Coordinates of C-alpha atoms and ligand atoms in Angstrom, one line a residue:
X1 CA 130.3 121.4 76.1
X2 CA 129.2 124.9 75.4
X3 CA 129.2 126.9 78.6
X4 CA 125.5 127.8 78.9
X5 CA 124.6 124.3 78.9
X6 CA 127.9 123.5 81.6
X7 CA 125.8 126.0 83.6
X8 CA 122.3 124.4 83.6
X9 CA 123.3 121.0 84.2
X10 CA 125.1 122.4 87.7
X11 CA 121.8 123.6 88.7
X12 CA 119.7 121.4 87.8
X13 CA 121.9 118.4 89.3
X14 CA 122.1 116.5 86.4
X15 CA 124.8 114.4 85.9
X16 CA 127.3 116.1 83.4
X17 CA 127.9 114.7 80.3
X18 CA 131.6 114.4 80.9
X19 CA 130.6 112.6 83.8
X20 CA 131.8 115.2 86.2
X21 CA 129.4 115.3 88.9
X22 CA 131.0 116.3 92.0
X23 CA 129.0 117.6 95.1
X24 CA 128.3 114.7 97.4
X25 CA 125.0 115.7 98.5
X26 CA 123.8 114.6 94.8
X27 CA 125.5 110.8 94.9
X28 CA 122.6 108.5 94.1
X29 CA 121.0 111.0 91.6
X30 CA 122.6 109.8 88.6
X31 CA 120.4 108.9 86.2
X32 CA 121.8 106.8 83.3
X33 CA 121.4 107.1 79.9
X34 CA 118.3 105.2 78.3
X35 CA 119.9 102.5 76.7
X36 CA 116.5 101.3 74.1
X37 CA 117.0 103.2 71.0
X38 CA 113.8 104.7 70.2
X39 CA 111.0 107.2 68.2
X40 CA 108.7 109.4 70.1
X41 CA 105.8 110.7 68.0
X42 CA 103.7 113.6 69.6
X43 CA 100.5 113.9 67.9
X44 CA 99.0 117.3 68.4
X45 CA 103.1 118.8 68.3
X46 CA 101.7 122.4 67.2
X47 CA 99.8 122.5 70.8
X48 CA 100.5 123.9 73.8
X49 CA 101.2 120.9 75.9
X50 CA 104.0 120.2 73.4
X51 CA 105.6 123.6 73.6
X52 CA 105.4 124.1 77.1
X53 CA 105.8 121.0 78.8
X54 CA 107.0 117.6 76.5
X55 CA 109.3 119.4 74.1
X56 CA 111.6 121.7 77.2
X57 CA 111.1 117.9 78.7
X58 CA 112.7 116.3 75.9
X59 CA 115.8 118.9 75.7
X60 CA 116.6 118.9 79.3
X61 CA 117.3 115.4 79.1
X62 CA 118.9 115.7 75.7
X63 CA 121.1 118.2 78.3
X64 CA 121.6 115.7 80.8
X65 CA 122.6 113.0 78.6
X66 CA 119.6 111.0 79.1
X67 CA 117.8 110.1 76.0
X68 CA 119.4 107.1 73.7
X69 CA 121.9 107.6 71.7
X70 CA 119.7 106.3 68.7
X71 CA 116.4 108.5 69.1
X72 CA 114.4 110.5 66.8
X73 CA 111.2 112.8 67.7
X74 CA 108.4 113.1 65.0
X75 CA 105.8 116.5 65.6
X76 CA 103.1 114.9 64.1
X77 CA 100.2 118.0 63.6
X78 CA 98.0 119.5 61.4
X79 CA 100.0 123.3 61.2
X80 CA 101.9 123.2 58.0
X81 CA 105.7 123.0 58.4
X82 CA 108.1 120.7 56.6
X83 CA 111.3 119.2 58.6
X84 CA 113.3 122.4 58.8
X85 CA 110.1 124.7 59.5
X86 CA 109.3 122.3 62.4
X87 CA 112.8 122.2 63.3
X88 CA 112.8 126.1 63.6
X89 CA 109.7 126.2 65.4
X90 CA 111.0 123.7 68.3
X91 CA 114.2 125.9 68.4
X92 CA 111.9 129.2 68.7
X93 CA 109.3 127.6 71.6
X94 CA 112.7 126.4 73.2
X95 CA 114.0 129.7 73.4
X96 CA 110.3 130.7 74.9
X97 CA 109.9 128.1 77.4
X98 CA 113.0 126.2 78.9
X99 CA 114.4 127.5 82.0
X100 CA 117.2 130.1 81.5
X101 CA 119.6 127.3 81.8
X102 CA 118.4 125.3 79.1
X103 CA 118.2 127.6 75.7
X104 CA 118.9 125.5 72.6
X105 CA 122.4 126.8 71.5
X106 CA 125.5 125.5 69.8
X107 CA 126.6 121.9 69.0
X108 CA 124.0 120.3 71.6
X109 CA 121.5 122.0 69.7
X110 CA 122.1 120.8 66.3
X111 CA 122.6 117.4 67.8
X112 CA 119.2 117.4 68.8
X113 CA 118.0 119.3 65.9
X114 CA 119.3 115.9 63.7
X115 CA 116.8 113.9 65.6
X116 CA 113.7 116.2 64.4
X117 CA 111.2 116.0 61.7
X118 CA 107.8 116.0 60.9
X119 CA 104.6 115.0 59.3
X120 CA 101.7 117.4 58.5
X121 CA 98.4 115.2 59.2
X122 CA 95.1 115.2 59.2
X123 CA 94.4 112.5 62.2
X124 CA 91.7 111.2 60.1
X125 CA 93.4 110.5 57.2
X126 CA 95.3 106.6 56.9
X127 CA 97.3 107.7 54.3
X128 CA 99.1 110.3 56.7
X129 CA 99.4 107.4 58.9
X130 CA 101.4 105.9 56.1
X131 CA 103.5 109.1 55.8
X132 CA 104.3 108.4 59.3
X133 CA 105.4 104.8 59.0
X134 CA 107.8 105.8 56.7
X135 CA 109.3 108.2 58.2
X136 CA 109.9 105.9 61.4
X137 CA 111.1 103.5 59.1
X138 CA 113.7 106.0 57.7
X139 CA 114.6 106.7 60.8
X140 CA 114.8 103.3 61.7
X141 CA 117.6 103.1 58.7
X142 CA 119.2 106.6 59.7
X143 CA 119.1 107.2 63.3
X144 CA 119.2 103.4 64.4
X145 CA 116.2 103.9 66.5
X146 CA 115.6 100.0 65.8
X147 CA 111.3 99.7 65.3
X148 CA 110.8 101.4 68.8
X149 CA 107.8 103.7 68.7
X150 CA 106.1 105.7 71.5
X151 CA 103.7 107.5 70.7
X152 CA 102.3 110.4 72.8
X153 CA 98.9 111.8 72.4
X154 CA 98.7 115.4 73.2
X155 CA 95.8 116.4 71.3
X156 CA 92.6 117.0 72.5
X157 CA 90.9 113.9 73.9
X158 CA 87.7 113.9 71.5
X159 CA 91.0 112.5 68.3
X160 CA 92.5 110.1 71.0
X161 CA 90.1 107.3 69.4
X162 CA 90.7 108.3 66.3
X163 CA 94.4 108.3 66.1
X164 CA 94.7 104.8 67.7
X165 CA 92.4 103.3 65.2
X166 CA 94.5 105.0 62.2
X167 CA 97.5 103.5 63.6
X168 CA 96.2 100.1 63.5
X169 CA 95.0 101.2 59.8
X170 CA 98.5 102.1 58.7
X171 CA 99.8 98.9 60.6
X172 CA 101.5 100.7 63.1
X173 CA 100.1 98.4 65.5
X174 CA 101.8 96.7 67.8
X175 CA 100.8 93.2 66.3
X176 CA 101.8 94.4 62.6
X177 CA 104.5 96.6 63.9
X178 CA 106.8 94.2 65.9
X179 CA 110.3 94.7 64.9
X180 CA 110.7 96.6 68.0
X181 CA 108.1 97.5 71.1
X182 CA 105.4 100.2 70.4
X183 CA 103.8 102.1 73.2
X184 CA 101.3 104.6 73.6
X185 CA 101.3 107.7 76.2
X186 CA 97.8 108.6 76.8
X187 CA 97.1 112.6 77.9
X188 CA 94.7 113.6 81.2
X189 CA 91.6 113.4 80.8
X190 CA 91.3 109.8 80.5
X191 CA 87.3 110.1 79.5
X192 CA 84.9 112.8 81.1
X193 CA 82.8 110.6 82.8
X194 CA 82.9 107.0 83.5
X195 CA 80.6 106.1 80.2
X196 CA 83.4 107.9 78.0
X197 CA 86.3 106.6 79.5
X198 CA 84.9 103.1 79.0
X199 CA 84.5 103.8 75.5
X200 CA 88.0 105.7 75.3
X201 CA 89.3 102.2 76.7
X202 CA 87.6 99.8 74.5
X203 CA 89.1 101.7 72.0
X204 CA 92.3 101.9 73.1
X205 CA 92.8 98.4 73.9
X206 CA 91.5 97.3 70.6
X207 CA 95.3 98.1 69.8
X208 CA 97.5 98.1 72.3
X209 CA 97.4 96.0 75.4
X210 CA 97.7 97.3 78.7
X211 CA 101.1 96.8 79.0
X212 CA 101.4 99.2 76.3
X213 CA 99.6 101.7 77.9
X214 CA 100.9 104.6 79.8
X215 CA 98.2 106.6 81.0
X216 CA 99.7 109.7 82.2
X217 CA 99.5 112.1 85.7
X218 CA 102.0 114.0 85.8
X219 CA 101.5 114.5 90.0
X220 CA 103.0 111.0 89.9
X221 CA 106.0 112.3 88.6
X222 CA 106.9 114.9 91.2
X223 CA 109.5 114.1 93.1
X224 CA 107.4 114.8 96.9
X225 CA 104.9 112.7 95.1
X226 CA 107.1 109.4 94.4
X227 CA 108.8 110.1 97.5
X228 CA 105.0 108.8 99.7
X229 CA 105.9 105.6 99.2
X230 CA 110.0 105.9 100.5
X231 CA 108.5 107.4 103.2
X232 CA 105.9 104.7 104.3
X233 CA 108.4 101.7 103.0
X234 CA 111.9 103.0 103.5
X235 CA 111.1 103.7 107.1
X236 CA 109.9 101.9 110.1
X237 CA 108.3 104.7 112.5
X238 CA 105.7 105.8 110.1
X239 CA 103.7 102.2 109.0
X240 CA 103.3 101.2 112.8
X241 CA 100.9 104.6 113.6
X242 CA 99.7 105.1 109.8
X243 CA 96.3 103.3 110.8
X244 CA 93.1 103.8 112.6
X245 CA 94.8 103.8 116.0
X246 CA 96.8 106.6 115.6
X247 CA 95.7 108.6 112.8
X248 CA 92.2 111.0 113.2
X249 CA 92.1 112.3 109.8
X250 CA 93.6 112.7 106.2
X251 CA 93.7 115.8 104.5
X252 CA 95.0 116.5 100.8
X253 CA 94.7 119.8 98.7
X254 CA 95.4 121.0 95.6
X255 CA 95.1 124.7 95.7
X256 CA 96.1 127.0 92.6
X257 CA 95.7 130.5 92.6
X258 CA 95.5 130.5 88.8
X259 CA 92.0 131.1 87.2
X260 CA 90.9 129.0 84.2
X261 CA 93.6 131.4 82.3
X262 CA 92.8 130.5 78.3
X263 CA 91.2 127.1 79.0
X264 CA 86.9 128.5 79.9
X265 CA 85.7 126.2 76.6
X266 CA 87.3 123.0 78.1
X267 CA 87.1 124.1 82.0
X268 CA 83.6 124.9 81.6
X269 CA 82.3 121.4 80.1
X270 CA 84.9 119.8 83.0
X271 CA 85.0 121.6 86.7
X272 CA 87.6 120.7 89.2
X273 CA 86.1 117.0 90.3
X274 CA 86.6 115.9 86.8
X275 CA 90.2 118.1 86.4
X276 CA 91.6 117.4 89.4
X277 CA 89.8 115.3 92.2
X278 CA 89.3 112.4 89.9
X279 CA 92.9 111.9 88.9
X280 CA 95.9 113.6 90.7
X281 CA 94.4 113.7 94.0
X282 CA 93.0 110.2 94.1
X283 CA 96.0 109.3 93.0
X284 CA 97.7 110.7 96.1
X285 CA 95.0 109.1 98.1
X286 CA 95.3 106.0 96.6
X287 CA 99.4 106.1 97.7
X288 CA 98.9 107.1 101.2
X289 CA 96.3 105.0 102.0
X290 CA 97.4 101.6 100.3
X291 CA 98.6 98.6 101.5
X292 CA 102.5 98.2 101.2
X293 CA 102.9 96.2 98.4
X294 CA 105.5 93.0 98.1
X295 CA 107.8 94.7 95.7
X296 CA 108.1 97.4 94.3
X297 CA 107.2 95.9 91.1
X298 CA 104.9 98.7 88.7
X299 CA 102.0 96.0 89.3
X300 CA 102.8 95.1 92.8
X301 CA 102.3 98.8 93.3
X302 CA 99.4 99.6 91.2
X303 CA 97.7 96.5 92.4
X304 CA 97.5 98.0 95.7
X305 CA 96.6 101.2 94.6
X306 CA 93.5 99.8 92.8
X307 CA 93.1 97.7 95.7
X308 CA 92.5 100.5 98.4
X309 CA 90.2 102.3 95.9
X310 CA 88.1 99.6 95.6
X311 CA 87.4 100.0 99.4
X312 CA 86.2 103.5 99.2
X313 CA 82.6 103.1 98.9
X314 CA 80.9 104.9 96.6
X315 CA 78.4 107.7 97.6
X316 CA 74.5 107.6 97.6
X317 CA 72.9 110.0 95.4
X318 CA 71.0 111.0 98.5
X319 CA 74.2 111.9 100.3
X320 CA 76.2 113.6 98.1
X321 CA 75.2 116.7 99.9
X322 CA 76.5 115.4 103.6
X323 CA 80.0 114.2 101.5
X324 CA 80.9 117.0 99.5
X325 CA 81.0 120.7 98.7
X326 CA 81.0 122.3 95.8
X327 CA 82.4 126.4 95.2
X328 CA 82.6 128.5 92.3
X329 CA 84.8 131.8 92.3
X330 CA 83.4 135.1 92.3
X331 CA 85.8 138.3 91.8
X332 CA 88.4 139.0 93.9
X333 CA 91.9 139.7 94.8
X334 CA 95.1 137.8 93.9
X335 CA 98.5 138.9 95.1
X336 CA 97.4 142.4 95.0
X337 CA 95.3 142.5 91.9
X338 CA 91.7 142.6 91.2
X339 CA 90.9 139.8 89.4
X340 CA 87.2 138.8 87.5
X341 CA 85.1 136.0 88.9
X342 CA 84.9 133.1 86.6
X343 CA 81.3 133.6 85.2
X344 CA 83.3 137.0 83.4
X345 CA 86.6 135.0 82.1
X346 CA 86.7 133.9 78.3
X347 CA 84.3 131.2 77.3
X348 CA 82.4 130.3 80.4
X349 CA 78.8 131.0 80.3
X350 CA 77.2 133.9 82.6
X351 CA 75.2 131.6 84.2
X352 CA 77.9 128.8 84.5
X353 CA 77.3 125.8 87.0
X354 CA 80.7 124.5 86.8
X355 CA 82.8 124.1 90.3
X356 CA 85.8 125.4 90.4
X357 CA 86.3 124.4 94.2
X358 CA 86.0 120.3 95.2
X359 CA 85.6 118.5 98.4
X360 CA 85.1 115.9 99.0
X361 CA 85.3 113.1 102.1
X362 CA 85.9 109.6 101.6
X363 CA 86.2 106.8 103.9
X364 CA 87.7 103.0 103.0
X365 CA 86.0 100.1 104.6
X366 CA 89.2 97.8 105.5
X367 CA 90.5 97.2 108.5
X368 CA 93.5 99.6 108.6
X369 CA 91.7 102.9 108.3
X370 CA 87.8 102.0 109.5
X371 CA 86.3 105.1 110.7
X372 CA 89.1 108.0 109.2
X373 CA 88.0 110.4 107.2
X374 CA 89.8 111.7 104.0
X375 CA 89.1 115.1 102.7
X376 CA 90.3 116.0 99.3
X377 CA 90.1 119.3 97.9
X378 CA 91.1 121.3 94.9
X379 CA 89.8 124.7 93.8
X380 CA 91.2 127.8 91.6
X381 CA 91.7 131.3 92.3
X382 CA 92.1 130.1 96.0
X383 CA 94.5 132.3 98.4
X384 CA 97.8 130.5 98.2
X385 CA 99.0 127.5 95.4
X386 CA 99.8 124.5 97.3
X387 CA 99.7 121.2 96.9
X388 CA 100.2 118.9 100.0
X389 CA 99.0 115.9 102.1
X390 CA 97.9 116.4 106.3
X391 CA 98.1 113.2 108.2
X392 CA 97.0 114.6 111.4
X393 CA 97.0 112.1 114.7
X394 CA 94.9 111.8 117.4
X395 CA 94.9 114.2 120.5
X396 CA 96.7 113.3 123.5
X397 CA 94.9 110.9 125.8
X398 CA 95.7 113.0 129.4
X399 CA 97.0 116.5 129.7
X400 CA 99.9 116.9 131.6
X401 CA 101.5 120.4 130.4
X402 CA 100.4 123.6 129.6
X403 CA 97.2 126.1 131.3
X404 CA 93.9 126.3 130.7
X405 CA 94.7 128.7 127.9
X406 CA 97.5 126.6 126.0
X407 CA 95.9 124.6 123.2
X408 CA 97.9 121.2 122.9
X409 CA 97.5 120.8 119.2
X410 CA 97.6 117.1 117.5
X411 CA 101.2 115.8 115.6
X412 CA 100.5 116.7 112.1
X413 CA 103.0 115.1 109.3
X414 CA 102.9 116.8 105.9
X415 CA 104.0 115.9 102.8
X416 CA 104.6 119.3 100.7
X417 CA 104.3 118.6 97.4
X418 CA 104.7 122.5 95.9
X419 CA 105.6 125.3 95.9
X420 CA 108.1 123.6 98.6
X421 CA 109.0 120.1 98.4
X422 CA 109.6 118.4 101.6
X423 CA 108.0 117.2 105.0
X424 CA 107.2 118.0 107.8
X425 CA 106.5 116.9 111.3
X426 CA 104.6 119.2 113.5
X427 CA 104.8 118.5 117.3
X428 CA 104.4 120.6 120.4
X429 CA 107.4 121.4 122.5
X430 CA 107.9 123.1 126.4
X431 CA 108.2 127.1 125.5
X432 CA 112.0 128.1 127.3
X433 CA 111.3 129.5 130.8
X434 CA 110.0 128.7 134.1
X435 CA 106.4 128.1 133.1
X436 CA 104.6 125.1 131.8
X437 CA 103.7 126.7 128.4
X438 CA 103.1 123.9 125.2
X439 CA 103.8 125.1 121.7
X440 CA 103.4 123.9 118.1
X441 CA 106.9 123.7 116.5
X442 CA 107.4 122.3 112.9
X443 CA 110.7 119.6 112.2
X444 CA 111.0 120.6 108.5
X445 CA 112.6 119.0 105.7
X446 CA 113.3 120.4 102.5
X447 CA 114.3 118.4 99.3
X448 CA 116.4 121.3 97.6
X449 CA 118.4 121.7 101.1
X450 CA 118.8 118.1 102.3
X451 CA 119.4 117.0 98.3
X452 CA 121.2 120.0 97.2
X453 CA 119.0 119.7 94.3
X454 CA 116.2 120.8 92.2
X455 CA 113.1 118.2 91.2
X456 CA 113.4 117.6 87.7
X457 CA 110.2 118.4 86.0
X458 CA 107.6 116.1 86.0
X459 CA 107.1 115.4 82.0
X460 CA 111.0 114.5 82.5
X461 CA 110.8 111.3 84.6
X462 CA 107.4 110.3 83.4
X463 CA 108.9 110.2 80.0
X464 CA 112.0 108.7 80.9
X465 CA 109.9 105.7 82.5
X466 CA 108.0 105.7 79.0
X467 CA 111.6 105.4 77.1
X468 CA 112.6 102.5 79.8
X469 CA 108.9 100.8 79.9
X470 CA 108.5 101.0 83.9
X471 CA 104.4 101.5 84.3
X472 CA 105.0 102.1 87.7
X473 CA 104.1 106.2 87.6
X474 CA 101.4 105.4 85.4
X475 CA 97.8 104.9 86.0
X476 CA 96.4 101.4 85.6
X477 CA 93.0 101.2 83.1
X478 CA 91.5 99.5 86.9
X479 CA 92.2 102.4 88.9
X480 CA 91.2 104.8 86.4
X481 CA 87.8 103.1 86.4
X482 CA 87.6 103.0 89.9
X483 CA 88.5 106.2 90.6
X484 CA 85.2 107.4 88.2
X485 CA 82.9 105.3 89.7
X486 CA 84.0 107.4 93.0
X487 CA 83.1 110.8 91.7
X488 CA 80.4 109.8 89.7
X489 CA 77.2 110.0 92.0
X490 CA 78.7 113.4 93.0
X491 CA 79.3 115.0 89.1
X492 CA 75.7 113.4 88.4
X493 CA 73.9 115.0 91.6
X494 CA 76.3 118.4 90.9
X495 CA 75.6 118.3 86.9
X496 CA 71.5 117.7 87.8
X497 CA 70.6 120.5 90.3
X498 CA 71.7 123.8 89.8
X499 CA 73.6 125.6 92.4
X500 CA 72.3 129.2 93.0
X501 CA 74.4 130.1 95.7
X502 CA 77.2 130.2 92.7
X503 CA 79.7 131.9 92.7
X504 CA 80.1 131.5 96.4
X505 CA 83.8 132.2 97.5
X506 CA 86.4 135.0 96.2
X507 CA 88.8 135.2 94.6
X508 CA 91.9 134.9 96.8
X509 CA 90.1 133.3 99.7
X510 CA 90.1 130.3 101.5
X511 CA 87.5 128.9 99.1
X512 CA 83.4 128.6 100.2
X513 CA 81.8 128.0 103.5
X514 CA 80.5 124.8 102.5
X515 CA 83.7 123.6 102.2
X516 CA 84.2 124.5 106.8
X517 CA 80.2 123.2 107.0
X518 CA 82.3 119.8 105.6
X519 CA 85.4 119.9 107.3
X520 CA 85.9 122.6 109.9
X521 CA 89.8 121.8 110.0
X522 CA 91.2 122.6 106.7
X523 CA 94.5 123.6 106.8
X524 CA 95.2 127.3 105.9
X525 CA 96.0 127.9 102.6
Ligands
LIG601 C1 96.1 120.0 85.1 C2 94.7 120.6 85.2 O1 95.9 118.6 85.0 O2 96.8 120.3 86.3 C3 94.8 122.1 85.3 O3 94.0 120.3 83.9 C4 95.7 122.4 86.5 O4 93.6 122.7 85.4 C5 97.0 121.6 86.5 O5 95.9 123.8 86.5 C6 97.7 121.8 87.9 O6 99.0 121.2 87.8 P1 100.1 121.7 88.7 O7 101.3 120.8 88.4 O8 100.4 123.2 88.4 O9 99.6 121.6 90.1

């Protein structure tokens, strides 16, 4: 193995390809190599998603020995290369985006390079459908990859209906297709209200059934984020307290201190309930406040999932006000540098009504968590990035320690999901000396330290799951649903009256007012 390549795989923790993994800390992360041979085909492979995320994805498991032995990867696009040009161009965007560790180079590179070729398309053309078939049935013949097909939509939504119904044109169906299993990976947004995602659905399903579907968020495939549910179920002291009895309230942000960077057109016509609130942080709402489920079967768990959302209930027009604020940035500062307010970044209107700052409280009629408050938020250009999950308990029923002047702060358990990974438990401890003083201290648990480890990325697992056919990290068509009927009242009431406080918080800050008017307790960011 060439020595650059020796070099990522030790930091990364991957298992080596000569099987060489040494350093204890890492036993149990093996991951094997996918056994199904199989074809990925990206549609919209000249994008950014593709460059940035699927394709540094791909090669880092090509790196760690992960992918099948048989497997071939299709960029299926309108830009106009040929096999060798496309070849090229994944070697170039390789070079540009995969961490220092992971440059294409050598013999692994032509290895992978083998696997690589393309078809220049017009998505609304059947006969480029047909070009496509027979290019997965060469490499059926030449790679081995045995009539598997998965194939990954990473264009913009609006062709998403398009391309499924050329597939089933160019019999690339499942039902005409069925030498091997086909499967299709479905990009965020999944609609852009609930009336669209219907439709996108009913299309969708005209072809491929739901166990076919893999409907992606890639927050379910960071590590912190899978790791909820070891902590609820692989434990015992957490479930007995995680109810109404012992917990007062649920917070979970997603902060970014990015802006809308080159994305105004899309960002504009979305806003960070439909960006962000309606899928990765329902989904982490959905996984601490579910039931446990029997198994941990991918239905057993999304069952659950859909389950608990369908106990949120939904918001009266009337109230949207009382259960949700709304923030868009103004100028500001960001580490240092003056940055523009989003009215003045590229493609968003002067007079923009688009949020880019979310909150929103919930509450789930059941019997565990009557009476608890969620809040969810998720806003750009805020003061920190962070993406995390605040249990806090109740307060103390009697004082015993402490003077007047010593606040005796609840237990807070948080589940850091980035920039750090890890958890932790604040409690309040006796300061060292003669007096009675209380203080907050933090027990603090880092996944990099306590693994030795770095997360993969999360396109890697969710992918790998895609190649192995586990569902369990992707969303279910019920929860999806679900999880729009939840915002819905609020985009509708937010969409219909104009908000002319806008922008209301800086850039760099702890995002608007309204947001403390909702929920005085937000964690600092
Ligand atoms: C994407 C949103 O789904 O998630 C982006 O469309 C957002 O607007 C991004 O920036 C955040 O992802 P992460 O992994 O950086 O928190």
């Amino acid at each position: 193995m060439p020595e650059a390549a020796t070099a990522g795989l030790a930091s990364t923790a991957a298992p080596s390809r000569d099987g060489a993994a040494v350093n204890p800390l890492r036993q149990g992360l093996e991951s094997d190599r996918i056994s199904d041979p199989c074809n990925i085909v990206f549609f919209g492979a000249s994008g950014d998603l593709f460059k940035r995320m699927l394709l540094p994805a791909v090669y880092s498991m090509h790196l760690k020995g992960m992918l099948p032995e048989k497997f071939g990867l299709i960029g299926f696009a309108r830009s106009d290369f040929d096999d060798d040009t496309f070849r090229a161009y994944c070697r170039t965007q390789l070079e540009n985006f995969a961490p220092p560790d992971q440059k294409p180079s050598g013999d692994l590179w032509n290895e992978f390079a083998k696997s690589i070729s393309y078809v220049c398309a017009d998505f609304k053309d059947t006969k480029h459908f047909e070009d496509l078939r027979a290019q997965l049935e060469e490499n059926d013949r030449t790679l081995g990859t045995a009539g598997n097909r998965i194939y990954y939509l990473a264009t913009p939504p609006p062709v998403f209906p398009e391309i499924v119904k050329h597939l089933k044109l160019a019999k690339l169906d499942p039902k005409s297709d069925d030498r091997g299993w086909s499967r299709i990976v479905v990009e965020k947004p999944f609609g852009t209200d609930l009336a669209s995602a219907r439709a996108l659905q009913a299309a969708v399903e005209r072809v491929f059934n739901e166990r076919s579907i893999y409907r992606i968020d890639h927050y379910l495939g960071k590590e912190p984020v899978q790791d909820i549910l070891a902590l609820r179920f692989a434990n015992t002291i957490f479930e007995p307290i995680w109810n109404r009895n012992y917990v007062h309230s649920v917070q979970i942000t997603a902060a970014e201190q990015l802006g809308v960077e080159q994305r105004g057109a899309y960002y504009d016509n979305a806003g960070a309930l439909r960006d962000m609130i309606q899928n990765h942080v329902m989904n982490l709402f959905a996984l601490v406040a579910m039931e446990p489920p029997a198994s941990s079967d991918a239905n057993a768990i999304r069952d659950e999932k859909f389950k608990v959302l369908s106990e949120v209930p939904l918001p009266a027009i009337d109230a949207v006000s009382r259960v949700s604020a709304r923030g868009q940035y103004g100028p500001g500062t960001i580490d240092g540098a003056a940055v523009p307010g989003y009215r003045n970044e590229a493609d968003v209107g002067l007079d923009s009504n688009t949020e880019t700052f979310a909150a929103v409280k919930l509450t789930i009629d059941n019997w565990r968590w009557a009476g608890v408050p969620f809040f969810l938020r998720s806003g750009k250009r805020l003061a920190r990035k962070v993406s995390e999950i605040a249990v806090t308990f109740k307060p103390i029923p009697h004082r015993l320690y402490g003077d007047e002047t010593d606040a005796i702060e609840p237990n807070v358990l948080v589940v850091k999901i980035q920039p750090d990974e890890g958890i932790a438990l604040r409690f309040e401890a006796k300061v060292p000396g003669p007096k009675q003083h209380i203080r907050s201290v933090y027990m603090d648990f880092n996944y990099g330290t306590g693994f030795g480890v770095q997360s993969p990325p999360a396109y890697e697992r969710l992918l790998a799951d895609a190649m192995r056919g586990d569902q369990t990290l992707f969303t279910r068509w019920d929860a999806v649903e679900r999880a729009w009927e939840i915002v819905t009242p609020i985009q509708e009431k937010w969409q219909n009256t104009k908000d002319f406080g806008f922008p209301n918080y800086a850039a760099g800050s702890q995002g608007p007012q309204s947001a403390f008017e909702l929920f005085p307790d937000w964690r600092k960011l």
